[in-house]
Amino acid sequence: MLIDTHAHLFDEKFRHDLPAVLDRAAAAGVERIVCLGIDLESSRASVEIANKYPLVVAAVGIQPNHTAEAGAGDWDEIVKLAEGESRVVAIGETGLDRYWDRAPFHVQEDYFARHIELARRLRKPFVIHCREAEADVVRVLRGQEQNGPLAAVMHSFSGDIDTARACLEIGLYVSFAGMVTYPSAQNLRDVAKEVPLDRLLVETDSPYLAPQPVRGKRNEPAHVAHTAALLAQVKGVSVAELEEHTTRNAKSLFVI
């Protein structure tokens, strides 16, 4: 069995066939999907999907590239969702991004801190988006460590081995998406080889980042099996053992 720890099932690309997508996921051995919001509207949609489909649980938050667009009351509504909805198992996605110039960096940092504080208060994990901001994310997390242990995952990891080691030292899980299967991504496979099995997660980031066997198509949760199979090869273990570890890890982090 597998858990897709990061998907965006509210996306327009799933509008017409979400039930069939979830059926294929179940048939592929996916026992849970974490659907993450990127702003208030999508966070509400993620909760609605989780409430409708038992296969899905939700995370709510404002992704760094959307922080500048957030309305005055949006954060308060995110907090209400996190506090009041039983299907919300995590906070996020949150984090920092220097690749897209869509939000001032100080605004991103403010929202990152808000998400971490909310996660800590509610005793829920948080999900970190990081793109070309690895040093900044590690800096923030090291500062936050002073307030106690952090329960979090670095999602769709794309950094170097030093960043991975820093994340592991902080106590984070490291999750890999379809990028790790691409022929050009040997650097990511080298990182994955060093991530201990008890800190490893798998995801799709659907509908993006389809793994190599289905590259160029819409990604969906069933395809997490391709990423798991590749990671099993990298780690030198059976697919069953890789699935066992990553599923146990996801259940431990998200309490699902």
XYZ file of N, CA and C in Angstrom:
768
model
N 0.836 -1.192 0.000
C 0.000 0.000 0.000
C 0.877 1.251 0.000
N 0.348 2.320 -0.556
C 1.080 3.568 -0.702
C 0.240 4.735 -0.207
N 0.912 5.795 0.180
C 0.242 7.049 0.509
C 0.863 8.147 -0.350
N 0.023 8.810 -1.127
C 0.455 9.970 -1.906
C 0.370 11.167 -0.967
N 1.528 11.644 -0.516
C 1.540 12.664 0.529
C 1.376 14.088 0.012
N 1.194 14.247 -1.309
C 1.042 15.611 -1.816
C 0.357 15.603 -3.169
N -0.881 16.097 -3.212
C -1.630 16.197 -4.464
C -2.534 17.419 -4.395
N -2.909 17.906 -5.567
C -3.806 19.065 -5.674
C -5.033 18.642 -6.470
N -5.909 17.908 -5.819
C -7.065 17.311 -6.492
C -8.139 18.330 -6.855
N -8.027 19.535 -6.323
C -8.975 20.601 -6.655
C -8.669 21.215 -8.015
N -7.547 20.869 -8.590
C -7.111 21.492 -9.840
C -8.135 21.274 -10.948
N -8.228 22.242 -11.827
C -9.166 22.184 -12.950
C -8.987 20.909 -13.777
N -7.782 20.392 -13.828
C -7.517 19.190 -14.627
C -8.250 17.953 -14.104
N -8.728 18.009 -12.861
C -9.475 16.883 -12.290
C -10.978 17.141 -12.230
N -11.409 18.253 -12.800
C -12.806 18.660 -12.636
C -13.788 17.611 -13.151
N -13.455 16.958 -14.251
C -14.446 16.113 -14.921
C -14.341 14.628 -14.582
N -13.271 14.198 -13.913
C -13.144 12.756 -13.690
C -12.513 12.401 -12.350
N -12.691 13.240 -11.331
C -12.065 12.958 -10.043
C -12.462 11.591 -9.479
N -13.723 11.176 -9.520
C -14.048 9.835 -8.997
C -13.258 8.730 -9.689
N -13.093 8.825 -10.999
C -12.325 7.816 -11.722
C -10.844 7.878 -11.334
N -10.334 9.079 -11.122
C -8.945 9.246 -10.679
C -8.734 8.546 -9.343
N -9.674 8.722 -8.429
C -9.550 8.101 -7.109
C -9.708 6.589 -7.191
N -10.565 6.121 -8.077
C -10.704 4.669 -8.277
C -9.397 4.070 -8.787
N -8.742 4.749 -9.725
C -7.462 4.253 -10.234
C -6.394 4.266 -9.144
N -6.437 5.273 -8.300
C -5.473 5.333 -7.201
C -5.653 4.136 -6.272
N -6.890 3.864 -5.905
C -7.154 2.727 -5.020
C -6.724 1.416 -5.673
N -6.997 1.282 -6.967
C -6.619 0.066 -7.688
C -5.101 -0.101 -7.749
N -4.367 1.019 -7.711
C -2.903 0.988 -7.748
C -2.296 0.772 -6.368
N -3.141 0.653 -5.349
C -2.642 0.403 -4.002
C -2.490 1.636 -3.141
N -3.025 2.765 -3.581
C -2.947 3.992 -2.782
C -4.061 3.970 -1.748
N -3.687 4.017 -0.487
C -4.688 3.935 0.577
C -5.049 5.299 1.165
N -4.287 6.338 0.862
C -4.618 7.680 1.327
C -3.921 8.686 0.446
N -4.581 9.830 0.247
C -4.032 10.941 -0.520
C -4.176 12.203 0.317
N -3.094 12.958 0.462
C -3.152 14.243 1.149
C -3.321 15.330 0.096
N -4.449 16.018 0.147
C -4.771 17.077 -0.805
C -4.494 18.421 -0.146
N -3.587 19.191 -0.740
C -3.107 20.422 -0.111
C -3.594 21.663 -0.828
N -4.077 22.612 -0.048
C -4.462 23.895 -0.591
C -3.270 24.790 -0.836
N -3.453 25.755 -1.747
C -2.397 26.730 -2.026
C -2.861 28.158 -1.738
N -4.164 28.316 -1.459
C -4.741 29.598 -1.062
C -6.051 29.279 -0.354
N -6.805 30.292 0.024
C -8.030 30.031 0.779
C -9.032 29.229 -0.036
N -9.268 29.621 -1.289
C -10.249 28.923 -2.114
C -9.898 27.447 -2.279
N -8.653 27.164 -2.605
C -8.257 25.770 -2.814
C -8.180 25.005 -1.494
N -7.901 25.684 -0.400
C -7.922 25.017 0.900
C -9.346 24.582 1.242
N -10.300 25.454 0.989
C -11.694 25.070 1.201
C -12.079 23.903 0.293
N -11.637 23.958 -0.943
C -11.940 22.880 -1.885
C -11.303 21.568 -1.436
N -10.096 21.627 -0.906
C -9.426 20.428 -0.417
C -10.209 19.795 0.722
N -10.718 20.626 1.612
C -11.530 20.117 2.720
C -12.816 19.491 2.190
N -13.444 20.135 1.222
C -14.677 19.590 0.642
C -14.429 18.217 0.013
N -13.321 18.100 -0.700
C -12.987 16.814 -1.332
C -12.731 15.756 -0.267
N -11.998 16.129 0.779
C -11.709 15.170 1.855
C -12.977 14.736 2.579
N -13.903 15.654 2.748
C -15.161 15.314 3.403
C -16.030 14.408 2.530
N -15.855 14.476 1.232
C -16.676 13.691 0.304
C -16.092 12.315 0.023
N -14.754 12.226 -0.011
C -14.098 10.977 -0.423
C -13.212 10.454 0.715
N -13.526 9.288 1.266
C -12.752 8.745 2.387
C -11.278 8.521 2.074
N -10.928 8.365 0.797
C -9.537 8.134 0.421
C -8.662 9.363 0.661
N -9.296 10.534 0.811
C -8.577 11.814 0.819
C -8.632 12.469 2.192
N -7.502 13.037 2.604
C -7.448 13.947 3.740
C -6.880 15.275 3.235
N -7.001 16.313 4.050
C -6.686 17.657 3.564
C -5.589 18.336 4.381
N -4.938 19.290 3.725
C -4.064 20.253 4.391
C -4.470 21.636 3.899
N -4.388 22.619 4.770
C -4.826 23.967 4.412
C -3.694 24.960 4.642
N -3.589 25.913 3.722
C -2.544 26.908 3.852
C -2.498 27.834 2.660
N -1.539 28.743 2.692
C -1.322 29.697 1.606
C 0.121 29.535 1.131
N 0.258 28.981 -0.054
C 1.566 28.677 -0.626
C 2.345 29.984 -0.834
N 3.671 29.957 -0.689
C 4.432 31.224 -0.707
C 4.169 32.110 -1.913
N 3.991 31.513 -3.091
C 3.768 32.325 -4.277
C 2.392 32.978 -4.309
N 1.526 32.589 -3.389
C 0.181 33.165 -3.327
C 0.000 34.094 -2.122
N 1.055 34.290 -1.355
C 0.901 35.092 -0.139
C 0.567 36.546 -0.432
N 1.112 37.096 -1.517
C 0.854 38.507 -1.827
C -0.584 38.724 -2.286
N -1.241 37.664 -2.760
C -2.619 37.767 -3.240
C -3.638 37.592 -2.120
N -3.187 37.143 -0.950
C -4.111 36.819 0.135
C -4.864 38.059 0.595
N -6.173 37.910 0.765
C -7.002 38.998 1.254
C -6.814 39.213 2.748
N -7.368 40.304 3.242
C -7.151 40.687 4.638
C -7.603 39.617 5.615
N -8.697 38.932 5.297
C -9.214 37.933 6.230
C -8.888 36.502 5.866
N -8.088 36.307 4.826
C -7.845 34.946 4.354
C -7.139 34.083 5.391
N -6.142 34.647 6.054
C -5.413 33.840 7.026
C -6.320 33.398 8.173
N -7.176 34.291 8.638
C -8.105 33.922 9.715
C -9.006 32.769 9.292
N -9.396 32.743 8.032
C -10.246 31.654 7.539
C -9.455 30.343 7.436
N -8.186 30.433 7.064
C -7.328 29.247 7.069
C -7.241 28.672 8.478
N -7.059 29.540 9.443
C -6.978 29.100 10.838
C -8.270 28.407 11.254
N -9.403 28.959 10.862
C -10.696 28.348 11.213
C -10.821 26.951 10.598
N -10.401 26.806 9.355
C -10.439 25.490 8.720
C -9.542 24.507 9.480
N -8.349 24.957 9.810
C -7.398 24.079 10.499
C -7.911 23.664 11.871
N -8.586 24.587 12.537
C -9.094 24.311 13.884
C -10.371 23.483 13.872
N -11.214 23.716 12.856
C -12.572 23.187 12.931
C -12.894 21.989 12.078
N -12.020 21.641 11.125
C -12.329 20.555 10.206
C -11.529 19.301 10.563
N -12.236 18.236 10.880
C -11.571 17.023 11.355
C -10.732 16.344 10.285
N -11.006 16.606 9.006
C -10.247 15.958 7.927
C -8.956 16.707 7.586
N -8.698 17.816 8.267
C -7.447 18.554 8.062
C -6.363 17.930 8.928
N -5.364 17.337 8.279
C -4.310 16.622 9.009
C -2.982 17.363 9.009
N -2.899 18.464 8.259
C -1.617 19.181 8.161
C -1.858 20.626 7.772
N -0.816 21.430 7.940
C -0.839 22.852 7.601
C 0.091 23.060 6.404
N -0.431 23.730 5.381
C 0.392 23.987 4.209
C -0.357 23.738 2.912
N 0.275 23.996 1.784
C 1.713 24.051 1.830
C 2.184 25.465 2.095
N 3.328 25.554 2.728
C 3.943 26.822 3.078
C 5.416 26.748 2.685
N 6.175 27.768 3.009
C 7.596 27.721 2.680
C 8.091 29.008 2.047
N 9.136 28.873 1.220
C 9.783 30.023 0.602
C 10.154 29.701 -0.840
N 10.104 30.714 -1.704
C 10.351 30.501 -3.131
C 11.044 31.730 -3.708
N 12.262 31.535 -4.209
C 12.985 32.617 -4.880
C 12.979 32.455 -6.396
N 12.346 31.398 -6.891
C 12.319 31.155 -8.335
C 11.274 32.047 -9.005
N 10.057 32.006 -8.495
C 8.991 32.847 -9.035
C 8.957 34.170 -8.282
N 8.891 35.260 -9.004
C 8.889 36.584 -8.376
C 7.450 37.068 -8.237
N 6.674 36.350 -7.437
C 5.249 36.666 -7.307
C 4.881 37.239 -5.950
N 5.776 37.147 -4.992
C 5.484 37.672 -3.656
C 6.778 38.167 -3.019
N 6.749 39.358 -2.407
C 7.955 39.852 -1.733
C 8.444 38.836 -0.708
N 9.751 38.709 -0.591
C 10.293 37.646 0.248
C 9.923 37.843 1.712
N 9.845 39.080 2.179
C 9.495 39.302 3.580
C 8.048 38.882 3.855
N 7.193 38.979 2.848
C 5.811 38.518 3.002
C 5.786 36.985 3.089
N 6.568 36.342 2.240
C 6.674 34.884 2.309
C 7.168 34.437 3.682
N 8.181 35.118 4.194
C 8.732 34.736 5.498
C 7.702 34.918 6.609
N 6.914 35.980 6.524
C 5.872 36.209 7.528
C 4.864 35.070 7.527
N 4.409 34.677 6.333
C 3.420 33.603 6.252
C 4.025 32.252 6.631
N 5.266 32.026 6.308
C 5.936 30.791 6.705
C 5.910 30.662 8.228
N 6.252 31.744 8.905
C 6.244 31.730 10.373
C 4.832 31.496 10.906
N 3.827 32.102 10.281
C 2.446 31.900 10.720
C 2.048 30.426 10.622
N 2.389 29.808 9.497
C 2.038 28.402 9.306
C 2.720 27.520 10.353
N 3.982 27.775 10.607
C 4.714 26.969 11.581
C 4.103 27.128 12.967
N 3.777 28.358 13.323
C 3.186 28.605 14.643
C 1.814 27.946 14.760
N 1.024 27.998 13.698
C -0.293 27.345 13.717
C -0.126 25.831 13.847
N 0.787 25.275 13.072
C 1.025 23.833 13.144
C 1.459 23.424 14.543
N 2.332 24.196 15.122
C 2.802 23.878 16.470
C 1.658 23.943 17.475
N 0.838 24.984 17.368
C -0.268 25.152 18.316
C -1.285 24.029 18.209
N -1.563 23.593 16.976
C -2.566 22.546 16.758
C -1.964 21.144 16.798
N -0.655 21.076 16.967
C 0.051 19.786 16.995
C -0.209 18.987 15.723
N -0.119 19.704 14.618
C -0.216 19.094 13.296
C 1.101 19.341 12.554
N 1.467 18.491 11.620
C 2.679 18.740 10.835
C 2.447 19.840 9.811
N 3.527 20.384 9.270
C 3.407 21.342 8.182
C 4.207 20.850 6.982
N 3.814 21.320 5.814
C 4.367 20.844 4.548
C 5.099 22.000 3.877
N 6.378 21.775 3.552
C 7.247 22.855 3.107
C 7.465 22.806 1.601
N 7.153 23.923 0.958
C 7.516 24.177 -0.444
C 8.807 24.970 -0.440
N 9.785 24.530 -1.223
C 11.059 25.253 -1.303
C 11.558 25.207 -2.729
N 11.773 26.375 -3.300
C 12.354 26.423 -4.635
C 13.405 27.520 -4.677
N 14.635 27.099 -4.869
C 15.791 28.004 -4.913
C 15.855 28.898 -3.673
N 15.448 28.327 -2.536
C 15.492 29.064 -1.269
C 15.906 28.143 -0.131
N 16.726 27.147 -0.459
C 17.079 26.130 0.534
C 17.752 26.727 1.763
N 18.725 27.600 1.556
C 19.436 28.175 2.695
C 18.493 28.985 3.574
N 17.551 29.686 2.942
C 16.590 30.485 3.701
C 15.663 29.592 4.522
N 15.185 28.508 3.914
C 14.290 27.597 4.628
C 15.010 26.973 5.819
N 16.233 26.512 5.608
C 16.986 25.906 6.702
C 17.217 26.930 7.810
N 17.522 28.168 7.440
C 17.720 29.227 8.442
C 16.477 29.420 9.295
N 15.315 29.507 8.645
C 14.064 29.698 9.381
C 13.792 28.502 10.291
N 13.981 27.308 9.775
C 13.695 26.110 10.569
C 14.628 26.003 11.764
N 15.896 26.333 11.571
C 16.827 26.281 12.696
C 16.430 27.289 13.777
N 15.929 28.446 13.350
C 15.443 29.414 14.320
C 14.221 28.905 15.060
N 13.334 28.230 14.338
C 12.115 27.701 14.941
C 12.392 26.534 15.883
N 13.491 25.824 15.659
C 13.850 24.699 16.531
C 13.988 25.126 17.986
N 14.308 26.391 18.203
C 14.480 26.879 19.574
C 13.187 26.788 20.372
N 12.057 26.722 19.660
C 10.760 26.636 20.327
C 10.274 25.203 20.499
N 11.118 24.246 20.098
C 10.744 22.847 20.250
C 10.852 22.094 18.943
N 10.711 20.766 18.996
C 10.828 19.932 17.803
C 9.817 20.325 16.728
N 10.185 20.077 15.474
C 9.335 20.402 14.340
C 8.872 19.120 13.659
N 7.585 19.056 13.356
C 7.022 17.934 12.596
C 6.680 18.458 11.209
N 7.449 18.038 10.202
C 7.266 18.623 8.875
C 7.884 17.729 7.815
N 7.536 18.039 6.567
C 8.115 17.351 5.421
C 8.563 18.382 4.396
N 9.733 18.157 3.841
C 10.190 18.947 2.704
C 9.639 18.262 1.462
N 8.635 18.877 0.850
C 7.911 18.199 -0.218
C 8.613 18.388 -1.561
N 8.447 17.392 -2.428
C 9.028 17.403 -3.772
C 10.473 17.889 -3.727
N 11.270 17.187 -2.958
C 12.633 17.649 -2.694
C 13.407 17.820 -4.002
N 14.095 18.958 -4.132
C 14.885 19.229 -5.335
C 16.234 19.842 -4.997
N 16.603 19.808 -3.704
C 17.853 20.426 -3.280
C 19.039 19.482 -3.354
N 20.137 19.915 -2.757
C 21.367 19.115 -2.786
C 21.488 18.287 -1.513
N 22.550 17.516 -1.437
C 22.715 16.607 -0.310
C 22.915 17.362 0.994
N 23.571 18.514 0.960
C 23.771 19.281 2.192
C 22.433 19.764 2.749
N 21.544 20.193 1.857
C 20.217 20.612 2.312
C 19.450 19.437 2.892
N 19.527 18.290 2.230
C 18.851 17.101 2.744
C 19.365 16.732 4.125
N 20.684 16.779 4.298
C 21.257 16.447 5.605
C 20.793 17.421 6.670
N 20.717 18.712 6.315
C 20.237 19.705 7.280
C 18.786 19.420 7.669
N 17.965 19.082 6.685
C 16.561 18.766 6.967
C 16.449 17.556 7.887
N 17.267 16.551 7.623
C 17.237 15.347 8.456
C 17.700 15.652 9.876
N 18.704 16.498 10.014
C 19.191 16.882 11.344
C 18.108 17.604 12.134
N 17.309 18.403 11.432
C 16.220 19.138 12.082
C 15.083 18.196 12.471
N 15.017 17.035 11.820
C 13.981 16.061 12.136
C 12.889 15.954 11.096
N 13.120 16.557 9.927
C 12.110 16.546 8.872
C 12.088 15.222 8.124
N 10.957 14.959 7.490
C 10.860 13.932 6.467
C 11.207 14.575 5.126
N 11.682 13.748 4.202
C 12.027 14.215 2.863
C 11.205 13.420 1.860
N 10.462 14.145 1.013
C 9.552 13.507 0.060
C 10.019 13.742 -1.367
N 9.904 12.695 -2.172
C 10.298 12.790 -3.576
C 9.086 12.598 -4.472
N 9.031 13.429 -5.522
C 7.973 13.350 -6.531
C 8.566 12.776 -7.812
N 7.823 12.902 -8.912
C 8.210 12.276 -10.164
C 9.542 12.723 -10.721
N 10.025 13.893 -10.325
C 11.312 14.382 -10.834
C 12.448 13.404 -10.594
N 12.388 12.666 -9.492
C 13.479 11.756 -9.160
C 13.609 10.635 -10.179
N 12.572 10.413 -10.993
C 12.601 9.348 -12.007
C 13.162 9.817 -13.343
N 13.387 11.121 -13.512
C 13.813 11.633 -14.813
C 15.273 11.257 -15.080
N 15.607 10.906 -16.313
C 16.988 10.523 -16.627
C 18.019 11.560 -16.221
N 17.642 12.836 -16.285
C 18.589 13.910 -15.973
C 18.747 14.169 -14.476
N 18.008 13.445 -13.640
C 17.953 13.760 -12.206
C 18.816 12.828 -11.364
N 19.985 12.458 -11.868
C 20.858 11.581 -11.083
C 21.233 12.225 -9.749
N 21.340 13.557 -9.731
C 21.665 14.232 -8.472
C 20.602 13.972 -7.414
N 19.338 13.960 -7.821
C 18.262 13.680 -6.867
C 18.295 12.226 -6.407
N 18.604 11.324 -7.316
C 18.699 9.916 -6.930
C 19.853 9.702 -5.946
N 20.942 10.460 -6.134
C 22.055 10.373 -5.190
C 21.628 10.857 -3.804
N 20.818 11.914 -3.768
C 20.295 12.399 -2.486
C 19.371 11.353 -1.874
N 18.456 10.826 -2.678
C 17.492 9.845 -2.174
C 18.193 8.629 -1.582
N 19.306 8.261 -2.172
C 20.051 7.098 -1.675
C 20.506 7.300 -0.242
N 20.744 8.553 0.141
C 21.253 8.844 1.483
C 20.160 9.150 2.501
N 18.927 9.314 2.050
C 17.829 9.575 2.992
C 17.423 8.252 3.635
N 17.481 8.141 4.959
C 17.121 6.883 5.613
C 15.679 6.478 5.306
N 15.443 5.198 5.265
C 14.094 4.706 4.959
C 13.059 5.214 5.951
N 13.471 5.469 7.186
C 12.493 5.925 8.178
C 12.233 7.425 8.105
N 12.805 8.097 7.091
C 12.547 9.530 6.895
C 12.085 9.828 5.470
N 11.725 8.811 4.736
C 11.418 8.941 3.313
C 9.909 8.927 3.074
N 9.443 9.830 2.201
C 8.043 9.859 1.776
C 7.985 9.932 0.257
N 6.830 9.544 -0.298
C 6.607 9.633 -1.738
C 5.357 10.455 -2.007
N 5.319 11.075 -3.178
C 4.205 11.939 -3.550
C 4.122 12.040 -5.057
N 3.011 12.620 -5.520
C 2.895 12.917 -6.949
C 3.019 14.404 -7.253
N 2.532 15.271 -6.335
C 2.343 16.692 -6.635
C 1.388 16.846 -7.817
N 0.442 15.909 -7.919
C -0.558 15.954 -8.998
C -1.236 17.318 -9.049
N -1.510 17.810 -10.262
C -1.375 17.168 -11.575
C -0.032 17.413 -12.252
N 0.969 17.827 -11.467
C 2.271 18.184 -12.019
C 3.265 17.035 -11.860
N 4.416 17.158 -12.520
C 5.590 16.314 -12.292
C 5.327 14.824 -12.476
N 4.642 14.464 -13.533
C 4.389 13.047 -13.803
C 5.708 12.292 -13.917
N 5.806 11.109 -13.298
C 7.054 10.336 -13.374
C 7.345 9.848 -14.782
N 8.579 9.418 -14.992
C 9.080 9.125 -16.331
C 8.175 8.208 -17.160
N 7.642 7.108 -16.625
C 6.827 6.227 -17.470
C 5.582 6.897 -18.056
N 5.114 7.970 -17.417
C 3.923 8.677 -17.912
C 4.225 10.165 -18.108
N 5.480 10.493 -18.292
C 5.894 11.894 -18.407
C 5.196 12.541 -19.605
N 4.764 13.780 -19.391
C 4.054 14.506 -20.438
C 2.558 14.400 -20.318
N 2.073 13.481 -19.476
C 0.647 13.331 -19.240
C 0.266 14.017 -17.943
N -1.016 14.181 -17.720
C -1.489 14.679 -16.432
C -1.079 13.691 -15.344
N -0.483 14.181 -14.304
C -0.129 13.309 -13.193
C -1.349 13.075 -12.317
N -1.399 11.921 -11.679
C -2.494 11.608 -10.766
C -1.972 10.647 -9.707
N -2.678 10.526 -8.580
C -2.152 9.764 -7.444
C -1.734 8.330 -7.756
N -2.396 7.643 -8.673
C -2.003 6.268 -9.004
C -0.555 6.197 -9.452
N -0.041 7.270 -10.031
C 1.311 7.261 -10.574
C 2.398 7.303 -9.494
N 1.997 7.490 -8.235
C 2.999 7.460 -7.169
C 3.698 6.106 -7.123
N 3.053 5.078 -7.651
C 3.666 3.749 -7.680
C 4.939 3.740 -8.514
N 4.990 4.536 -9.582
C 6.194 4.601 -10.414
C 7.368 5.194 -9.631
N 7.085 6.240 -8.878
C 8.136 6.875 -8.087
C 8.608 5.941 -6.986
N 7.675 5.242 -6.356
C 8.052 4.283 -5.311
C 8.936 3.177 -5.872
N 8.601 2.683 -7.056
C 9.391 1.606 -7.665
C 10.818 2.070 -7.962
N 10.945 3.295 -8.460
C 12.289 3.826 -8.750
C 13.078 3.999 -7.455
N 12.438 4.520 -6.414
C 13.134 4.720 -5.144
C 13.551 3.392 -4.521
N 12.765 2.356 -4.717
C 13.148 1.033 -4.222
C 14.461 0.593 -4.882
N 14.587 0.816 -6.178
C 15.831 0.484 -6.871
C 17.002 1.286 -6.304
N 16.768 2.576 -6.121
C 17.825 3.450 -5.607
C 18.278 2.999 -4.215
N 17.315 2.609 -3.384
C 17.623 2.217 -2.017
C 18.087 0.766 -1.905
N 17.952 -0.002 -2.979
C 18.374 -1.388 -2.944
C 17.486 -2.276 -2.102
N 16.174 -1.965 -2.107
C 15.206 -2.767 -1.356
C 14.078 -3.170 -2.290
N 13.238 -4.077 -1.850
C 12.083 -4.461 -2.651
C 11.063 -3.344 -2.657
N 10.206 -3.367 -3.663
C 9.128 -2.385 -3.721
C 8.242 -2.509 -2.489
N 7.969 -3.732 -2.070
C 7.121 -3.947 -0.893
C 7.733 -3.306 0.351
N 9.061 -3.429 0.508
C 9.707 -2.834 1.677
C 9.682 -1.312 1.605
N 9.907 -0.767 0.413
C 9.840 0.689 0.245
C 8.452 1.196 0.571
N 7.433 0.496 0.078
C 6.052 0.899 0.361
C 5.755 0.827 1.854
N 6.228 -0.232 2.496
C 5.979 -0.402 3.918
C 6.557 0.760 4.717
N 7.785 1.126 4.420
C 8.439 2.213 5.157
C 7.771 3.554 4.892
N 7.548 3.887 3.618
C 6.988 5.212 3.318
C 5.559 5.346 3.838
N 4.803 4.257 3.808
C 3.439 4.311 4.338
C 3.455 4.484 5.850
N 4.334 3.747 6.511
C 4.449 3.907 7.968
C 4.859 5.335 8.313
N 5.804 5.876 7.560
C 6.261 7.240 7.816
C 5.130 8.251 7.655
N 4.357 8.106 6.567
C 3.256 9.039 6.318
C 2.202 8.953 7.415
N 1.900 7.739 7.840
C 0.914 7.581 8.916
C 1.416 8.192 10.215
N 2.705 8.073 10.450
C 3.265 8.647 11.675
C 3.250 10.169 11.640
N 3.645 10.753 10.502
C 3.699 12.208 10.388
C 2.321 12.827 10.409
N 1.426 12.314 9.582
C 0.114 12.938 9.422
C -0.949 12.378 10.368
N -0.600 11.364 11.123
C -1.520 10.711 12.057
C -2.786 10.300 11.298
N -2.607 9.483 10.266
C -3.718 9.015 9.438
C -3.714 7.489 9.382
